[in-house]
Short mmCIF file of C-alpha atoms (C1' of nucleotides) in Angstrom, two decimals:
data_model
loop_
_atom_site.label_atom_id
_atom_site.label_comp_id
_atom_site.label_asym_id
_atom_site.label_seq_id
_atom_site.Cartn_x
_atom_site.Cartn_y
_atom_site.Cartn_z
CA MET A 1 41.74 10.24 7.20
CA ALA A 2 39.74 11.74 4.43
CA ASN A 3 37.19 9.01 4.88
CA VAL A 4 35.39 10.51 7.81
CA GLU A 5 33.07 12.26 5.47
CA THR A 6 32.78 9.31 3.16
CA LYS A 7 31.74 7.15 6.05
CA GLN A 8 29.22 9.71 7.16
CA LEU A 9 27.80 9.83 3.69
CA THR A 10 27.56 6.09 3.34
CA GLU A 11 25.86 5.80 6.66
CA ALA A 12 23.39 8.51 5.80
CA GLN A 13 22.67 6.82 2.50
CA ASP A 14 22.04 3.54 4.25
CA ARG A 15 19.63 5.17 6.61
CA PHE A 16 17.82 6.80 3.75
CA VAL A 17 17.58 3.51 1.91
CA ALA A 18 16.18 1.81 4.98
CA ALA A 19 13.64 4.54 5.64
CA TRP A 20 12.49 4.59 2.06
CA GLY A 21 12.21 0.82 2.02
CA LYS A 22 10.09 0.85 5.12
CA MET A 23 7.80 3.45 3.67
CA GLY A 24 7.55 1.48 0.45
CA THR A 25 6.18 -1.60 2.14
CA ALA A 26 3.50 0.48 3.79
CA TRP A 27 2.36 1.56 0.35
CA GLY A 28 2.28 -1.84 -1.26
CA ILE A 29 5.69 -1.71 -2.91
CA SER A 30 8.12 -4.47 -2.18
CA ARG A 31 10.81 -3.43 0.25
CA THR A 32 13.65 -4.34 -2.04
CA MET A 33 12.24 -2.46 -4.97
CA ALA A 34 11.87 0.61 -2.82
CA GLU A 35 15.38 0.19 -1.48
CA VAL A 36 16.87 -0.12 -4.91
CA HIS A 37 15.12 3.02 -5.95
CA ALA A 38 16.25 4.80 -2.82
CA LEU A 39 19.81 3.81 -3.48
CA LEU A 40 19.73 5.06 -7.05
CA TYR A 41 18.04 8.26 -5.99
CA ILE A 42 20.32 9.07 -3.12
CA THR A 43 23.58 8.25 -4.84
CA GLY A 44 22.38 10.26 -7.80
CA GLU A 45 24.61 8.52 -10.24
CA PRO A 46 24.09 5.53 -12.49
CA LEU A 47 24.80 2.16 -10.88
CA CYS A 48 24.95 -1.24 -12.49
CA THR A 49 23.33 -4.43 -11.28
CA ASP A 50 26.43 -5.54 -9.45
CA ASP A 51 26.74 -2.26 -7.62
CA VAL A 52 23.20 -2.63 -6.40
CA MET A 53 23.69 -6.26 -5.45
CA GLU A 54 26.73 -5.51 -3.44
CA ARG A 55 25.55 -2.42 -1.73
CA LEU A 56 22.18 -3.88 -0.78
CA GLN A 57 23.37 -7.43 -0.24
CA ILE A 58 20.74 -8.98 -2.45
CA SER A 59 20.85 -11.67 -5.08
CA ARG A 60 21.31 -11.07 -8.76
CA GLY A 61 17.81 -12.22 -9.57
CA ASN A 62 16.28 -9.94 -7.06
CA ALA A 63 18.28 -6.95 -8.21
CA SER A 64 17.41 -7.62 -11.81
CA MET A 65 13.70 -7.94 -11.10
CA SER A 66 13.59 -4.82 -8.99
CA LEU A 67 15.42 -2.77 -11.57
CA ARG A 68 13.13 -3.89 -14.32
CA ALA A 69 10.08 -3.07 -12.23
CA LEU A 70 11.47 0.38 -11.61
CA LEU A 71 11.97 0.84 -15.32
CA GLU A 72 8.37 -0.14 -15.90
CA TRP A 73 7.23 2.40 -13.38
CA GLY A 74 9.17 4.94 -15.35
CA ILE A 75 11.13 6.27 -12.40
CA VAL A 76 14.48 4.79 -13.37
CA GLU A 77 16.16 4.85 -16.74
CA ARG A 78 18.85 2.83 -18.46
CA VAL A 79 22.15 4.50 -19.11
CA HIS A 80 24.86 3.21 -21.38
CA ARG A 81 28.47 4.14 -21.09
CA ARG A 82 30.58 4.10 -24.17
CA GLY A 83 33.10 1.35 -24.16
CA ASP A 84 31.26 -0.47 -21.41
CA ARG A 85 28.88 -3.22 -22.19
CA LYS A 86 27.21 -3.07 -18.84
CA GLU A 87 23.91 -1.36 -18.29
CA TYR A 88 23.69 1.34 -15.70
CA PHE A 89 20.58 2.66 -14.04
CA HIS A 90 19.78 6.17 -13.05
CA ALA A 91 16.87 7.35 -10.93
CA GLU A 92 14.75 10.35 -11.75
CA GLN A 93 16.04 13.17 -9.58
CA ASP A 94 13.10 15.55 -9.58
CA VAL A 95 10.88 14.62 -6.67
CA TRP A 96 7.79 15.98 -8.35
CA VAL A 97 8.34 14.01 -11.49
CA LEU A 98 8.82 10.96 -9.33
CA PHE A 99 5.60 11.63 -7.50
CA ARG A 100 3.66 12.11 -10.69
CA ALA A 101 4.94 8.84 -12.08
CA ILE A 102 3.93 7.02 -8.93
CA VAL A 103 0.45 8.49 -8.90
CA ARG A 104 -0.01 7.69 -12.56
CA GLU A 105 1.02 4.09 -12.12
CA ARG A 106 -0.99 3.50 -9.01
CA MET A 107 -4.11 4.93 -10.54
CA LYS A 108 -3.62 2.69 -13.53
CA ARG A 109 -2.92 -0.42 -11.52
CA GLU A 110 -5.27 -0.14 -8.61
CA VAL A 111 -7.97 2.44 -9.11
CA ASP A 112 -8.89 1.69 -12.71
CA PRO A 113 -9.59 -2.00 -12.09
CA MET A 114 -11.64 -1.08 -9.05
CA ARG A 115 -13.66 1.30 -11.12
CA ALA A 116 -14.25 -1.37 -13.73
CA SER A 117 -15.43 -3.79 -11.06
CA LEU A 118 -17.80 -1.23 -9.67
CA TYR A 119 -19.37 -0.73 -13.07
CA GLU A 120 -19.91 -4.44 -13.37
CA ILE A 121 -21.35 -4.66 -9.90
CA ARG A 122 -23.69 -1.81 -10.57
CA ASP A 123 -24.94 -3.49 -13.69
CA MET A 124 -25.74 -6.60 -11.67
CA THR A 125 -28.41 -4.75 -9.78
CA SER A 126 -29.37 -1.92 -12.05
CA GLU A 127 -33.10 -1.71 -12.76
CA ARG A 128 -32.52 -3.02 -16.24
CA ALA A 129 -31.14 -6.18 -14.79
CA GLY A 130 -34.21 -6.84 -12.65
CA GLU A 131 -36.16 -6.33 -15.87
CA ARG A 132 -39.44 -7.94 -14.90
CA GLY A 133 -41.15 -5.09 -13.20
CA GLY A 134 -39.77 -2.38 -15.41
CA LYS A 135 -40.38 -0.10 -12.50
CA ASP A 136 -37.57 1.26 -10.50
CA ALA A 137 -38.29 2.01 -6.87
CA LYS A 138 -39.18 -1.61 -6.33
CA ASP A 139 -36.90 -2.78 -3.59
CA PRO A 140 -35.73 0.01 -1.33
CA ALA A 141 -32.78 -2.08 -0.12
CA LEU A 142 -31.64 -2.55 -3.69
CA ALA A 143 -32.07 1.12 -4.38
CA ALA A 144 -29.97 2.03 -1.36
CA HIS A 145 -27.32 -0.43 -2.43
CA ASN A 146 -27.18 1.10 -5.88
CA LYS A 147 -26.89 4.50 -4.41
CA ARG A 148 -23.86 3.43 -2.41
CA ILE A 149 -22.17 1.91 -5.39
CA ASP A 150 -22.90 5.04 -7.35
CA SER A 151 -21.42 7.39 -4.83
CA MET A 152 -18.34 5.23 -4.67
CA LEU A 153 -18.13 5.40 -8.46
CA GLU A 154 -18.68 9.10 -8.58
CA PHE A 155 -15.89 9.52 -6.08
CA LEU A 156 -13.48 7.41 -8.07
CA GLU A 157 -14.35 9.27 -11.24
CA THR A 158 -13.58 12.53 -9.54
CA MET A 159 -10.28 11.30 -8.22
CA GLU A 160 -9.46 9.98 -11.62
CA LYS A 161 -10.11 13.28 -13.29
CA MET A 162 -8.23 15.24 -10.69
CA SER A 163 -5.22 13.01 -10.77
CA ALA A 164 -5.25 12.96 -14.55
CA SER A 165 -5.14 16.70 -14.81
CA PHE A 166 -2.60 16.91 -12.02
CA VAL A 167 -0.41 14.27 -13.43
CA SER A 168 -0.33 14.34 -17.17
CA PRO A 169 -1.13 17.46 -19.14
CA ALA A 170 1.64 19.98 -19.42
CA GLY A 171 3.22 17.88 -16.75
CA ARG A 172 3.35 19.87 -13.61
CA GLY A 173 -0.20 20.40 -12.48
CA LEU A 174 -0.02 19.69 -8.80
CA GLN A 175 3.29 21.36 -8.34
CA ALA A 176 1.96 24.52 -9.93
CA ALA A 177 -1.17 24.35 -7.84
CA ALA A 178 0.87 23.90 -4.70
CA LYS A 179 2.98 26.90 -5.56
CA ILE A 180 0.01 29.06 -6.41
CA LEU A 181 -1.92 28.05 -3.35
CA GLY A 182 1.05 28.96 -1.27
CA PHE A 183 1.92 25.57 0.12
CA VAL A 184 5.42 25.65 -1.19
CA GLY A 185 7.99 27.95 0.21
CA GLY A 186 10.67 26.08 2.08
CA ARG A 187 10.74 24.60 5.56
CA ALA A 188 7.53 24.70 7.45
CA GLU A 189 8.90 26.61 10.37
CA PRO A 190 12.60 27.28 10.55
CA ARG A 191 13.74 24.31 12.55
CA PRO A 192 16.45 25.04 15.07
CA THR A 193 18.97 23.17 12.96
CA GLY A 194 19.09 23.72 9.23
CA SER A 195 18.42 27.16 7.93
CA LYS A 196 19.54 27.06 4.33
CA PRO A 197 17.23 29.32 2.29
CA ASP A 198 15.58 27.56 -0.62
CA SER A 199 18.24 28.52 -3.03
CA GLU A 200 18.02 25.44 -5.17
CA ARG A 201 14.92 24.36 -6.94
CA GLU A 202 14.03 23.33 -10.46
CA ALA A 203 15.98 20.13 -10.66
CA GLY A 204 14.91 18.29 -13.84
CA MET B 1 -40.01 -16.17 -5.13
CA ALA B 2 -39.35 -12.76 -3.74
CA ASN B 3 -35.75 -13.77 -3.22
CA VAL B 4 -34.58 -13.16 -6.73
CA GLU B 5 -33.73 -9.64 -5.79
CA THR B 6 -32.32 -10.62 -2.45
CA LYS B 7 -30.02 -13.07 -4.11
CA GLN B 8 -28.93 -10.46 -6.61
CA LEU B 9 -28.23 -8.07 -3.81
CA THR B 10 -26.24 -10.56 -1.80
CA GLU B 11 -24.20 -11.48 -4.79
CA ALA B 12 -23.49 -7.88 -5.63
CA GLN B 13 -22.49 -7.24 -2.05
CA ASP B 14 -20.11 -10.16 -2.12
CA ARG B 15 -18.52 -8.89 -5.27
CA PHE B 16 -18.13 -5.48 -3.76
CA VAL B 17 -16.54 -6.92 -0.65
CA ALA B 18 -14.12 -8.92 -2.73
CA ALA B 19 -13.17 -5.97 -4.91
CA TRP B 20 -12.67 -3.71 -1.94
CA GLY B 21 -10.59 -6.33 -0.19
CA LYS B 22 -8.38 -6.71 -3.20
CA MET B 23 -7.86 -3.00 -3.45
CA GLY B 24 -7.12 -2.81 0.24
CA THR B 25 -4.19 -5.19 0.01
CA ALA B 26 -2.71 -3.10 -2.76
CA TRP B 27 -2.70 -0.18 -0.38
CA GLY B 28 -1.17 -1.88 2.58
CA ILE B 29 -4.38 -2.70 4.44
CA SER B 30 -5.01 -6.28 5.38
CA ARG B 31 -7.52 -7.95 3.15
CA THR B 32 -9.83 -8.93 5.97
CA MET B 33 -9.90 -5.48 7.44
CA ALA B 34 -10.82 -4.05 4.08
CA GLU B 35 -13.47 -6.69 3.57
CA VAL B 36 -15.04 -6.05 6.92
CA HIS B 37 -15.20 -2.40 6.12
CA ALA B 38 -16.64 -3.10 2.71
CA LEU B 39 -19.33 -5.26 4.23
CA LEU B 40 -20.33 -2.62 6.75
CA TYR B 41 -20.31 0.06 4.11
CA ILE B 42 -22.30 -1.79 1.53
CA THR B 43 -24.93 -3.19 3.84
CA GLY B 44 -25.26 0.24 5.34
CA GLU B 45 -26.65 -1.01 8.59
CA PRO B 46 -25.00 -1.89 11.88
CA LEU B 47 -23.79 -5.46 12.15
CA CYS B 48 -22.46 -7.29 15.16
CA THR B 49 -19.33 -9.39 15.38
CA ASP B 50 -21.24 -12.59 14.73
CA ASP B 51 -22.88 -11.17 11.63
CA VAL B 52 -19.49 -10.30 10.25
CA MET B 53 -18.00 -13.65 11.17
CA GLU B 54 -20.76 -15.53 9.49
CA ARG B 55 -21.00 -13.47 6.37
CA LEU B 56 -17.26 -13.35 5.78
CA GLN B 57 -16.50 -16.81 7.14
CA ILE B 58 -13.76 -15.62 9.43
CA SER B 59 -12.86 -16.41 12.99
CA ARG B 60 -14.00 -14.47 15.99
CA GLY B 61 -10.53 -13.26 16.77
CA ASN B 62 -10.01 -11.98 13.29
CA ALA B 63 -13.35 -10.22 13.19
CA SER B 64 -12.71 -8.61 16.54
CA MET B 65 -9.26 -7.39 15.55
CA SER B 66 -10.43 -6.00 12.25
CA LEU B 67 -13.34 -4.19 13.79
CA ARG B 68 -11.16 -2.63 16.41
CA ALA B 69 -8.67 -1.48 13.80
CA LEU B 70 -11.48 0.09 11.82
CA LEU B 71 -12.62 1.91 14.92
CA GLU B 72 -9.11 3.22 15.39
CA TRP B 73 -9.07 4.46 11.86
CA GLY B 74 -12.24 6.31 12.67
CA ILE B 75 -14.19 4.96 9.73
CA VAL B 76 -16.48 2.68 11.71
CA GLU B 77 -18.40 3.48 14.87
CA ARG B 78 -19.93 1.47 17.66
CA VAL B 79 -23.69 1.40 17.91
CA HIS B 80 -25.71 0.15 20.82
CA ARG B 81 -29.25 -1.04 20.63
CA ARG B 82 -31.42 -0.67 23.62
CA GLY B 83 -32.32 -3.94 25.21
CA ASP B 84 -29.48 -5.65 23.38
CA ARG B 85 -26.18 -6.22 25.04
CA LYS B 86 -24.31 -6.81 21.84
CA GLU B 87 -22.23 -4.15 20.15
CA TYR B 88 -23.03 -3.26 16.60
CA PHE B 89 -20.79 -1.55 14.11
CA HIS B 90 -21.69 0.98 11.49
CA ALA B 91 -19.51 2.29 8.70
CA GLU B 92 -19.25 5.91 7.73
CA GLN B 93 -21.46 6.32 4.68
CA ASP B 94 -20.10 9.51 3.19
CA VAL B 95 -17.36 8.57 0.78
CA TRP B 96 -15.58 11.87 1.18
CA VAL B 97 -15.50 11.61 4.93
CA LEU B 98 -14.13 8.12 4.53
CA PHE B 99 -11.45 9.36 2.19
CA ARG B 100 -10.44 12.15 4.49
CA ALA B 101 -10.12 9.79 7.41
CA ILE B 102 -7.94 7.47 5.39
CA VAL B 103 -5.67 10.26 4.20
CA ARG B 104 -5.37 11.62 7.71
CA GLU B 105 -4.43 8.26 9.16
CA ARG B 106 -1.98 7.37 6.44
CA MET B 107 -0.22 10.68 6.68
CA LYS B 108 0.05 10.19 10.41
CA ARG B 109 1.28 6.63 10.21
CA GLU B 110 3.53 6.65 7.20
CA VAL B 111 4.51 10.11 6.08
CA ASP B 112 5.19 11.69 9.45
CA PRO B 113 7.69 9.04 10.54
CA MET B 114 9.39 9.29 7.17
CA ARG B 115 9.69 12.99 7.60
CA ALA B 116 11.15 12.56 11.04
CA SER B 117 13.72 10.10 9.69
CA LEU B 118 14.69 12.50 6.97
CA TYR B 119 15.36 15.22 9.48
CA GLU B 120 17.59 12.90 11.42
CA ILE B 121 19.40 11.81 8.32
CA ARG B 122 19.93 15.36 7.25
CA ASP B 123 21.41 16.17 10.60
CA MET B 124 23.88 13.35 10.19
CA THR B 125 25.54 15.15 7.33
CA SER B 126 24.65 18.76 7.92
CA GLU B 127 27.61 21.12 7.92
CA ARG B 128 27.47 21.36 11.66
CA ALA B 129 28.05 17.67 12.01
CA GLY B 130 31.31 17.79 10.05
CA GLU B 131 32.30 20.53 12.45
CA ARG B 132 36.05 20.44 11.97
CA GLY B 133 36.32 22.62 8.92
CA GLY B 134 33.54 24.94 9.84
CA LYS B 135 33.27 25.60 6.13
CA ASP B 136 30.41 24.31 4.12
CA ALA B 137 31.10 23.55 0.48
CA LYS B 138 33.73 21.08 1.55
CA ASP B 139 32.74 17.84 -0.05
CA PRO B 140 30.66 18.28 -3.20
CA ALA B 141 29.29 14.75 -2.92
CA LEU B 142 28.08 15.50 0.56
CA ALA B 143 26.54 18.72 -0.60
CA ALA B 144 24.69 16.98 -3.41
CA HIS B 145 23.47 14.38 -0.98
CA ASN B 146 22.15 17.03 1.35
CA LYS B 147 20.40 18.71 -1.49
CA ARG B 148 18.59 15.51 -2.36
CA ILE B 149 17.49 14.97 1.19
CA ASP B 150 16.32 18.54 1.34
CA SER B 151 14.23 18.37 -1.78
CA MET B 152 12.64 15.19 -0.49
CA LEU B 153 11.89 16.98 2.75
CA GLU B 154 10.53 20.01 1.06
CA PHE B 155 8.26 17.79 -0.97
CA LEU B 156 6.96 15.99 2.08
CA GLU B 157 6.36 19.26 3.86
CA THR B 158 4.32 20.49 0.95
CA MET B 159 2.26 17.33 0.82
CA GLU B 160 1.76 17.54 4.51
CA LYS B 161 0.46 21.06 4.32
CA MET B 162 -1.77 20.35 1.39
CA SER B 163 -3.27 17.25 2.92
CA ALA B 164 -3.72 19.03 6.22
CA SER B 165 -5.68 21.83 4.70
CA PHE B 166 -7.58 19.45 2.47
CA VAL B 167 -8.35 17.06 5.22
CA SER B 168 -8.96 18.79 8.45
CA PRO B 169 -10.07 22.41 8.57
CA ALA B 170 -13.74 22.99 8.12
CA GLY B 171 -13.66 19.44 6.97
CA ARG B 172 -14.34 19.37 3.29
CA GLY B 173 -11.44 21.00 1.56
CA LEU B 174 -10.76 18.64 -1.30
CA GLN B 175 -14.37 18.01 -2.03
CA ALA B 176 -15.06 21.72 -2.32
CA ALA B 177 -11.99 22.17 -4.48
CA ALA B 178 -13.09 19.37 -6.75
CA LYS B 179 -16.50 20.88 -7.17
CA ILE B 180 -15.16 24.35 -7.82
CA LEU B 181 -12.60 23.16 -10.28
CA GLY B 182 -15.31 21.35 -12.15
CA PHE B 183 -14.15 17.81 -11.65
CA VAL B 184 -17.41 16.70 -10.10
CA GLY B 185 -20.51 16.34 -12.16
CA GLY B 186 -21.50 12.77 -12.93
CA ARG B 187 -20.18 10.01 -15.15
CA ALA B 188 -17.14 10.85 -17.20
CA GLU B 189 -18.34 9.76 -20.60
CA PRO B 190 -21.23 7.37 -21.19
CA ARG B 191 -19.45 4.07 -21.28
CA PRO B 192 -20.19 1.83 -24.28
CA THR B 193 -21.73 -0.88 -22.10
CA GLY B 194 -24.00 0.50 -19.48
CA SER B 195 -25.75 3.03 -21.65
CA LYS B 196 -28.28 3.82 -18.98
CA PRO B 197 -28.85 7.56 -18.90
CA ASP B 198 -27.64 8.87 -15.62
CA SER B 199 -31.02 9.21 -14.08
CA GLU B 200 -29.82 8.76 -10.55
CA ARG B 201 -27.09 10.82 -9.02
CA GLU B 202 -26.58 12.82 -5.88
CA ALA B 203 -25.78 10.12 -3.44
CA GLY B 204 -24.44 11.35 -0.14
"C1'" DC C 1 29.30 -18.27 -36.02
"C1'" DG C 2 31.30 -19.27 -31.51
"C1'" DT C 3 32.44 -17.07 -27.40
"C1'" DC C 4 32.08 -13.88 -23.91
"C1'" DA C 5 29.75 -10.59 -20.88
"C1'" DC C 6 26.17 -9.70 -19.19
"C1'" DT C 7 20.72 -10.18 -18.15
"C1'" DT C 8 16.52 -12.63 -17.23
"C1'" DT C 9 13.74 -16.34 -15.59
"C1'" DC C 10 11.72 -19.55 -12.37
"C1'" DA C 11 11.23 -23.46 -9.08
"C1'" DA C 12 12.54 -24.19 -4.47
"C1'" DT C 13 13.13 -22.06 -0.26
"C1'" DT C 14 12.97 -18.73 3.27
"C1'" DT C 15 10.72 -15.07 5.49
"C1'" DC C 16 6.97 -12.40 6.83
"C1'" DT C 17 1.79 -11.79 7.54
"C1'" DT C 18 -2.42 -13.03 8.60
"C1'" DC C 19 -5.75 -16.12 10.69
"C1'" DT C 20 -7.56 -19.35 13.94
"C1'" DG C 21 -9.53 -20.98 18.17
"C1'" DA C 22 -9.58 -21.62 22.73
"C1'" DA C 23 -8.67 -19.41 27.11
"C1'" DA C 24 -8.79 -15.17 29.76
"C1'" DC C 25 -11.06 -11.26 30.65
"C1'" DT C 26 -14.89 -7.69 31.29
"C1'" DT C 27 -19.27 -6.24 32.20
"C1'" DC C 28 -23.94 -6.52 32.78
"C1'" DT C 29 -28.12 -8.97 35.29
"C1'" DG C 30 -30.87 -11.26 38.57
"C1'" DC D 1 -21.93 -12.27 43.94
"C1'" DA D 2 -22.56 -16.11 40.66
"C1'" DG D 3 -23.65 -16.72 36.06
"C1'" DA D 4 -24.44 -15.41 31.48
"C1'" DA D 5 -23.29 -12.74 27.39
"C1'" DG D 6 -20.03 -10.72 24.95
"C1'" DT D 7 -15.13 -9.13 23.79
"C1'" DT D 8 -10.14 -9.40 23.56
"C1'" DT D 9 -5.76 -11.67 23.49
"C1'" DC D 10 -2.13 -14.58 21.80
"C1'" DA D 11 0.63 -18.76 20.64
"C1'" DG D 12 0.75 -21.67 17.04
"C1'" DA D 13 -0.96 -22.96 12.16
"C1'" DA D 14 -1.72 -21.69 7.61
"C1'" DG D 15 -0.91 -18.95 3.82
"C1'" DA D 16 1.21 -15.41 0.95
"C1'" DA D 17 5.06 -12.97 -0.69
"C1'" DA D 18 9.83 -12.12 -1.38
"C1'" DT D 19 14.33 -14.05 -2.27
"C1'" DT D 20 17.77 -16.98 -3.92
"C1'" DG D 21 20.78 -19.15 -7.23
"C1'" DA D 22 21.60 -21.77 -10.91
"C1'" DA D 23 20.25 -22.47 -15.55
"C1'" DA D 24 18.64 -20.44 -19.81
"C1'" DG D 25 18.64 -16.48 -22.78
"C1'" DT D 26 20.49 -12.42 -25.50
"C1'" DG D 27 23.26 -10.09 -28.45
"C1'" DA D 28 27.69 -7.78 -29.43
"C1'" DC D 29 32.38 -8.69 -30.91
"C1'" DG D 30 36.26 -10.70 -33.09
#
DNA sequence: CGTCACTTTCAATTTCTTCTGAAACTTCTG
DNA sequence: CAGAAGTTTCAGAAGAAATTGAAAGTGACG
């Protein structure tokens, strides 16, 4: 039967979906959301809510929520087909674009608030706040504390700047850097198995 | 009372612990573990299990588990005091060292397994596996699938190499890069609120 | 402007994690 | 070696998060 390959493919897709889902949870993304994304990525073609539901065996609500979240993250886009009222969803296919979107979102959602908190916390114990003495090296414990908060802040600022310039400007900062610095260039060491030269590239 | 400052300090520490804990959960680290680390970091001095239990209001078992996990991550170390049988714990104070340790561990725990899975998955559908035909461009869908897996793999390899050379070698790759590239250098822009001139700086 | 074809929402439920606390264990000390 | 001081383990309890499914919402089409 011609379906030997189809079966192989389906099985491989399932494994990919599972692996991606597992990784997602480790990074604070709900398993289902990661799985939905994996499915869209690995099939490569637009799927509708029902496709996702069926393939992943999840409820309509869950599928809908996950898809919307993915849209918000900017790594999946709506596709309309003429003559079909249904909405289809298509995952970004360029891994680097995907990565940039993820970094951007995570910085926005997790690092920025942390930074804001740190500013507030610093202001709680800044010399100005103690006010009365006017002096500064009053309490060495307080000074040490402030120093720790400040180095944390300085670190976050640096990360922020780096990620910003890697993620946004012309678009492909990190990728370019990786190429220039010689990190890119195909398989690490030619593994016994696959040996395809990096013929493809430049997806998006 | 001299405790005005002490109270301020304690409060600031609590806020820091809470913020850090919240961030931890977003990155797949249990809240308590993150909080314990935050406490050790922000107090700066070695604390024993009971100190942690009391300050964080958690059970002995929980404190013990969290501390051990932090040791495994390599971001907290045991300290012994002569004439005292208790074990004390001290958190790494250099933010960059901390960051490197975290990256190293996360790569090891989450990226490496993913990479391994991807290799397996690729082998499921590599040309060799289909065997019968011996040819290669047989099924275009299969080929496209393989291409996707491969670009994912290539991406992970690149990240792996970059993080490795940023994280391990002489030790301070990223930090040096940041400095050279001009990302480091104090507050981004003077925020509207805390207008305090950046008199302090240079923490670690 | 009512109906149809979908999509979204949300309270109840299920599932998964984390936390507790007491018992078991280890290791020093006299 | 018995006892004290401290640490680790783990089964069950508590809590948090994800999932369901049915009801409400949306808007295009005739």
